mmCIF file of C-alpha atoms in Angstrom:
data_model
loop_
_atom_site.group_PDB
_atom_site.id
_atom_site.type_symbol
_atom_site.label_atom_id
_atom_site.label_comp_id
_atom_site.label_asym_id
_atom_site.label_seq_id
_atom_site.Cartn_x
_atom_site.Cartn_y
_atom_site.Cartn_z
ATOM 1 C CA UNK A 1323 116.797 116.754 93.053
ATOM 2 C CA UNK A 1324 118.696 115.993 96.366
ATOM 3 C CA UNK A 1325 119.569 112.125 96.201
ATOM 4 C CA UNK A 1326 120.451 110.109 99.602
ATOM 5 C CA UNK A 1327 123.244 108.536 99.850
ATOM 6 C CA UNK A 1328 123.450 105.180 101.823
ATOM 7 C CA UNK A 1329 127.559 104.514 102.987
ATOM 8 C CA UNK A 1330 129.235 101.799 104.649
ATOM 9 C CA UNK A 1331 131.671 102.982 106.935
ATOM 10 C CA UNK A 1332 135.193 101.637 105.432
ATOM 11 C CA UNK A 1333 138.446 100.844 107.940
ATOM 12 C CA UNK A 1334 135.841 99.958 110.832
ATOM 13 C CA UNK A 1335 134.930 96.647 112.435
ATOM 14 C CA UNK A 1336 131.176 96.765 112.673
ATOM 15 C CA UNK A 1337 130.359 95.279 115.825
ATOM 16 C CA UNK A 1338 127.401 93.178 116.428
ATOM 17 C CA UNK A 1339 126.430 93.636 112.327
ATOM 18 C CA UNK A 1340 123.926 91.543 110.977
ATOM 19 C CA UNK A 1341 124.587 90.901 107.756
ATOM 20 C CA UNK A 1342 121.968 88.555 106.710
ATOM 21 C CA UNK A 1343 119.209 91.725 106.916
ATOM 22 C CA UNK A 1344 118.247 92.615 103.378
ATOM 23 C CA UNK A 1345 119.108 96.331 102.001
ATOM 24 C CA UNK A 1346 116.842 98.938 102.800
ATOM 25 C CA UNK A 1347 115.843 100.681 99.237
ATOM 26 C CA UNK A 1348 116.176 104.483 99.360
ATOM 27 C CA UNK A 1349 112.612 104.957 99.213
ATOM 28 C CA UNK A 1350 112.442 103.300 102.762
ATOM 29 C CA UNK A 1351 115.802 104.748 103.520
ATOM 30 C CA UNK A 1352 114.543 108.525 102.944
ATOM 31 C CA UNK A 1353 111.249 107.574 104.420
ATOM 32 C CA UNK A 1354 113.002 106.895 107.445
ATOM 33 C CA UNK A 1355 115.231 110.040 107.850
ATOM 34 C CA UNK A 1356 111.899 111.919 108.085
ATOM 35 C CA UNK A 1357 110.745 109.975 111.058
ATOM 36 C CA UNK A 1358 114.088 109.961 113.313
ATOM 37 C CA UNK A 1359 114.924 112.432 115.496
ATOM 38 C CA UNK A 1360 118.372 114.139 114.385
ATOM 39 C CA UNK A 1361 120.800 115.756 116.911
ATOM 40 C CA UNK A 1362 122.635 118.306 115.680
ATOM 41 C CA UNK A 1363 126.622 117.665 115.953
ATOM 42 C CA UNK A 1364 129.828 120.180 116.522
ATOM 43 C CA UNK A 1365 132.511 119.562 113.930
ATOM 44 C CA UNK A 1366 135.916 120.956 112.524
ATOM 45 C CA UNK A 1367 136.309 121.097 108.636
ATOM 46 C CA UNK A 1368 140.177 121.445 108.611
ATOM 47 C CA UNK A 1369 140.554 121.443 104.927
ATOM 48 C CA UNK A 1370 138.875 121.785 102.003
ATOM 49 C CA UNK A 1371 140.543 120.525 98.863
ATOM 50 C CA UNK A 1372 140.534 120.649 94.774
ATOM 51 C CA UNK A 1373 142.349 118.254 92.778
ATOM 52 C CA UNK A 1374 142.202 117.638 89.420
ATOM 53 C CA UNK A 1375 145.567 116.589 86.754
ATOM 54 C CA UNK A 1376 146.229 120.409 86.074
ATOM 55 C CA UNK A 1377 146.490 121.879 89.865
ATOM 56 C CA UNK A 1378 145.943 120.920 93.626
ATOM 57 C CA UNK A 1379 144.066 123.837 95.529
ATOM 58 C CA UNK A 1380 143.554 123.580 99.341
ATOM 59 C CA UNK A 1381 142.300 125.784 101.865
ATOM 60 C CA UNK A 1382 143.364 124.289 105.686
ATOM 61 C CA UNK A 1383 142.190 125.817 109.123
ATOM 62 C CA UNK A 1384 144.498 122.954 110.730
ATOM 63 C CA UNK A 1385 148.281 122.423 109.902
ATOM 64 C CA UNK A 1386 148.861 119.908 112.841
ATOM 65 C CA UNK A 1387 147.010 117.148 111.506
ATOM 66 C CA UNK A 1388 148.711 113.693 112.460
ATOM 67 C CA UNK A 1389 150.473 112.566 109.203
ATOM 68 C CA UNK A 1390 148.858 109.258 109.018
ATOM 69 C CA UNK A 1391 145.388 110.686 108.627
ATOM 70 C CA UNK A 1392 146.886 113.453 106.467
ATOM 71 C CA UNK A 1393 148.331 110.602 103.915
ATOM 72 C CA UNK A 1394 144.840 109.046 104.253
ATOM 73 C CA UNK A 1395 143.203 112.087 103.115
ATOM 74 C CA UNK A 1396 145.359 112.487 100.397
ATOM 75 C CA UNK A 1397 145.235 109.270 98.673
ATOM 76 C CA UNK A 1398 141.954 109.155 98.909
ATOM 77 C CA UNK A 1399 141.404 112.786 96.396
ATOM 78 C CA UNK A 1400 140.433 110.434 93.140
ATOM 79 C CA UNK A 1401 138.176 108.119 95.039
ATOM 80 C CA UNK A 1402 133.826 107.905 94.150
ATOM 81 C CA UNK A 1403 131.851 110.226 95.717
ATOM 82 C CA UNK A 1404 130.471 109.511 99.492
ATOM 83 C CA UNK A 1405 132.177 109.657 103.170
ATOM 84 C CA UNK A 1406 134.482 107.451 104.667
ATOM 85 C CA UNK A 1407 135.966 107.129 108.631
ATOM 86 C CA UNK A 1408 139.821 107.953 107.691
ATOM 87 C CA UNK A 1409 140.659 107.591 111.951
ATOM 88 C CA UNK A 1410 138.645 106.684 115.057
ATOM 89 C CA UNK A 1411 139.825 107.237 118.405
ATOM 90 C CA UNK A 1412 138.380 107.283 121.951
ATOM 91 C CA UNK A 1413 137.589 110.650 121.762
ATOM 92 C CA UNK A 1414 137.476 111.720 118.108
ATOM 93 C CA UNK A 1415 136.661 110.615 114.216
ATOM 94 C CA UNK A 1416 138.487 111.717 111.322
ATOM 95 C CA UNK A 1417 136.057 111.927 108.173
ATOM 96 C CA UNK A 1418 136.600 112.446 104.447
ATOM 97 C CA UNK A 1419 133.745 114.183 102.238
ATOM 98 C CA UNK A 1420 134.094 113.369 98.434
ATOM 99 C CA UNK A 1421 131.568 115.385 96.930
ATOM 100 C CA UNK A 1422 132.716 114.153 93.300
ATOM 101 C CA UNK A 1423 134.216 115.675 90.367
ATOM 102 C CA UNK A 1424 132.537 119.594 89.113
ATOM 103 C CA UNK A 1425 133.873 122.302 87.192
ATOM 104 C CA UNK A 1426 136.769 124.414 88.586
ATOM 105 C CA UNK A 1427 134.649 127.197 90.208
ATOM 106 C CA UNK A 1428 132.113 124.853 92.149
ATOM 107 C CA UNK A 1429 132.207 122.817 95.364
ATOM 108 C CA UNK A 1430 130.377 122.377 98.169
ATOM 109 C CA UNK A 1431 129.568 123.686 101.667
ATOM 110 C CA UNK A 1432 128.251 121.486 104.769
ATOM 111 C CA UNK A 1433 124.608 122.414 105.723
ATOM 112 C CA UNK A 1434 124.491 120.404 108.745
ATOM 113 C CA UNK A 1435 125.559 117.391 110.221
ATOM 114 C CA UNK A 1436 123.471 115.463 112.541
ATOM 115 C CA UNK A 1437 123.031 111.911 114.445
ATOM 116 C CA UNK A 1438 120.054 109.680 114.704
ATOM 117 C CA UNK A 1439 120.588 106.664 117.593
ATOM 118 C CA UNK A 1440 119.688 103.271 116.354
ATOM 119 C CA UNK A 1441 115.740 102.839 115.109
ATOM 120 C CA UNK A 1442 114.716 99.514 115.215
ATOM 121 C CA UNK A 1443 115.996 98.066 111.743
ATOM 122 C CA UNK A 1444 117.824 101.611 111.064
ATOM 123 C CA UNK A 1445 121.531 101.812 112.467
ATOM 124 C CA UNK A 1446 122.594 104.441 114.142
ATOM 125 C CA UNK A 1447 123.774 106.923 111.344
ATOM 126 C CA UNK A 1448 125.497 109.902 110.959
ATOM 127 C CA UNK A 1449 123.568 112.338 108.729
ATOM 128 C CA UNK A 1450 125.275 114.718 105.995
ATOM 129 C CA UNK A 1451 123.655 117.843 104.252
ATOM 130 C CA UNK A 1452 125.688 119.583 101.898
ATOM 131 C CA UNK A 1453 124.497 122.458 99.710
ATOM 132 C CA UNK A 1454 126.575 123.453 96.420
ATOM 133 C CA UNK A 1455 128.728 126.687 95.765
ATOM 134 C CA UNK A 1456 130.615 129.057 93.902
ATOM 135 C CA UNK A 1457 134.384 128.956 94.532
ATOM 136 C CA UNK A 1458 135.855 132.427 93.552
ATOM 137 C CA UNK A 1459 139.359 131.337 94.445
ATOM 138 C CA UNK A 1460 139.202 129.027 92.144
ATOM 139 C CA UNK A 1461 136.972 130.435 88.893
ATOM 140 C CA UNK A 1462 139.371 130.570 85.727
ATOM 141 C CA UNK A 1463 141.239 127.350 86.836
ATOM 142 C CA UNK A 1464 141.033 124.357 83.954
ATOM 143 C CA UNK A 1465 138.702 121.776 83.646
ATOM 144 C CA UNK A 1466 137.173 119.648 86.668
ATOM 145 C CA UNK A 1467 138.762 118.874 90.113
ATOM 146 C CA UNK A 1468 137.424 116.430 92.937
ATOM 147 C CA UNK A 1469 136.408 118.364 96.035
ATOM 148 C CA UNK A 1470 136.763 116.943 99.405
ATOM 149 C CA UNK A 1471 136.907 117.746 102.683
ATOM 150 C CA UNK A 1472 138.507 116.553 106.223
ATOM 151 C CA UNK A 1473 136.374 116.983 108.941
ATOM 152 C CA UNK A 1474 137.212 116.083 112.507
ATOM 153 C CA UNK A 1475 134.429 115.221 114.895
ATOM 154 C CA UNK A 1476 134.389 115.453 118.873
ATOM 155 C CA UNK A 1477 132.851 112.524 120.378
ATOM 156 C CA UNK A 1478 132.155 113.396 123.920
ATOM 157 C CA UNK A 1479 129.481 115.357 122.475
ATOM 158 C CA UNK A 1480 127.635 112.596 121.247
ATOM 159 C CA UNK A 1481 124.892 110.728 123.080
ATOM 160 C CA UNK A 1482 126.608 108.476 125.563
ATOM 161 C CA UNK A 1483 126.795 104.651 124.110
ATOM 162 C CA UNK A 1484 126.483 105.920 120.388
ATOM 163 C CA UNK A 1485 128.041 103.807 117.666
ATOM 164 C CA UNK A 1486 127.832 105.013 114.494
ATOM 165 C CA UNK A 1487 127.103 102.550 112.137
ATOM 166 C CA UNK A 1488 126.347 104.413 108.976
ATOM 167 C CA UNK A 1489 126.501 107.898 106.689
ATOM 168 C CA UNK A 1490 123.974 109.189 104.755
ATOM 169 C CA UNK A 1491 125.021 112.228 103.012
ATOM 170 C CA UNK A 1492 122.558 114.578 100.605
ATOM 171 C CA UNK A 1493 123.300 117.218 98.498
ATOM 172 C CA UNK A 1494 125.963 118.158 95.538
#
């Protein structure tokens, strides 16, 4: 069973946020991810990491990321599972993907990510489908490791006047 995540965005002022509206249950909120319209976004995974007490495993397709979202990233490894906005700038957003804590040889691989504008009571969200997998590289190492992932997103690609205001990620 795929469960939906609901996740505040953390290290971001929320502009114009009500905060008197009650929660939206996950019935409603899935209910409502089937009637937006989702716009498929471009994105960068620049590393994909394992930790666990035993070993630290990463895979990077960037080396030149700014150390201050780099020390971010990593002192975030141990955190719970979800998303969080690690840097925001005028053109970009640095995001970290916890997918949790699973045996040595599993992890995770993104699906899709995708943007729905703001719905009437829904904020505008950033949508996260991730799909489980079978790490060779790592299959013999001990015990459980947290996978995560840093993802950098472009957005001048986004509709103009977006704000995102919320993740939702599904899967692992």
């Amino acid at each position: 069973m795929i469960a939906l995540v609901t996740l505040i965005i953390t290290g971001c002022i929320m502009e114009n946020s009500d905060l008197s509206k009650p929660p939206v249950s996950e019935a409603e909120t899935v209910e409502a991810v089937h009637d937006r319209k989702l716009i498929p976004i471009a994105y960068a995974q620049l590393a994909y990491t394992k930790t666990s007490l035993d070993y630290v495993w990463e895979f990077r397709t960037d080396n030149q990321v700014d150390q201050d979202i780099q020390e971010q990233y990593e002192a975030q490894h141990n955190r719970v599972p979800g998303a969080s906005v690690l840097k925001e700038t005028e053109e970009e957003i640095y995001l970290m993907i916890h997918a949790g804590k699973h045996p040595s040889s599993e992890g995770f691989e993104i699906v899709s990510m995708s943007i729905a504008e703001a719905d009437g009571a829904q904020p505008a969200s950033l949508f996260i489908e991730l799909s489980p997998s079978h790490d060779e590289v790592t299959e013999g190492y001990p015990g459980e490791a947290n996978v995560t992932a840093l993802i950098r997103m472009n957005k001048k690609e986004w509709p103009e006047d977006f704000v995102l205001r919320s993740i939702r990620m599904t899967g692992v």
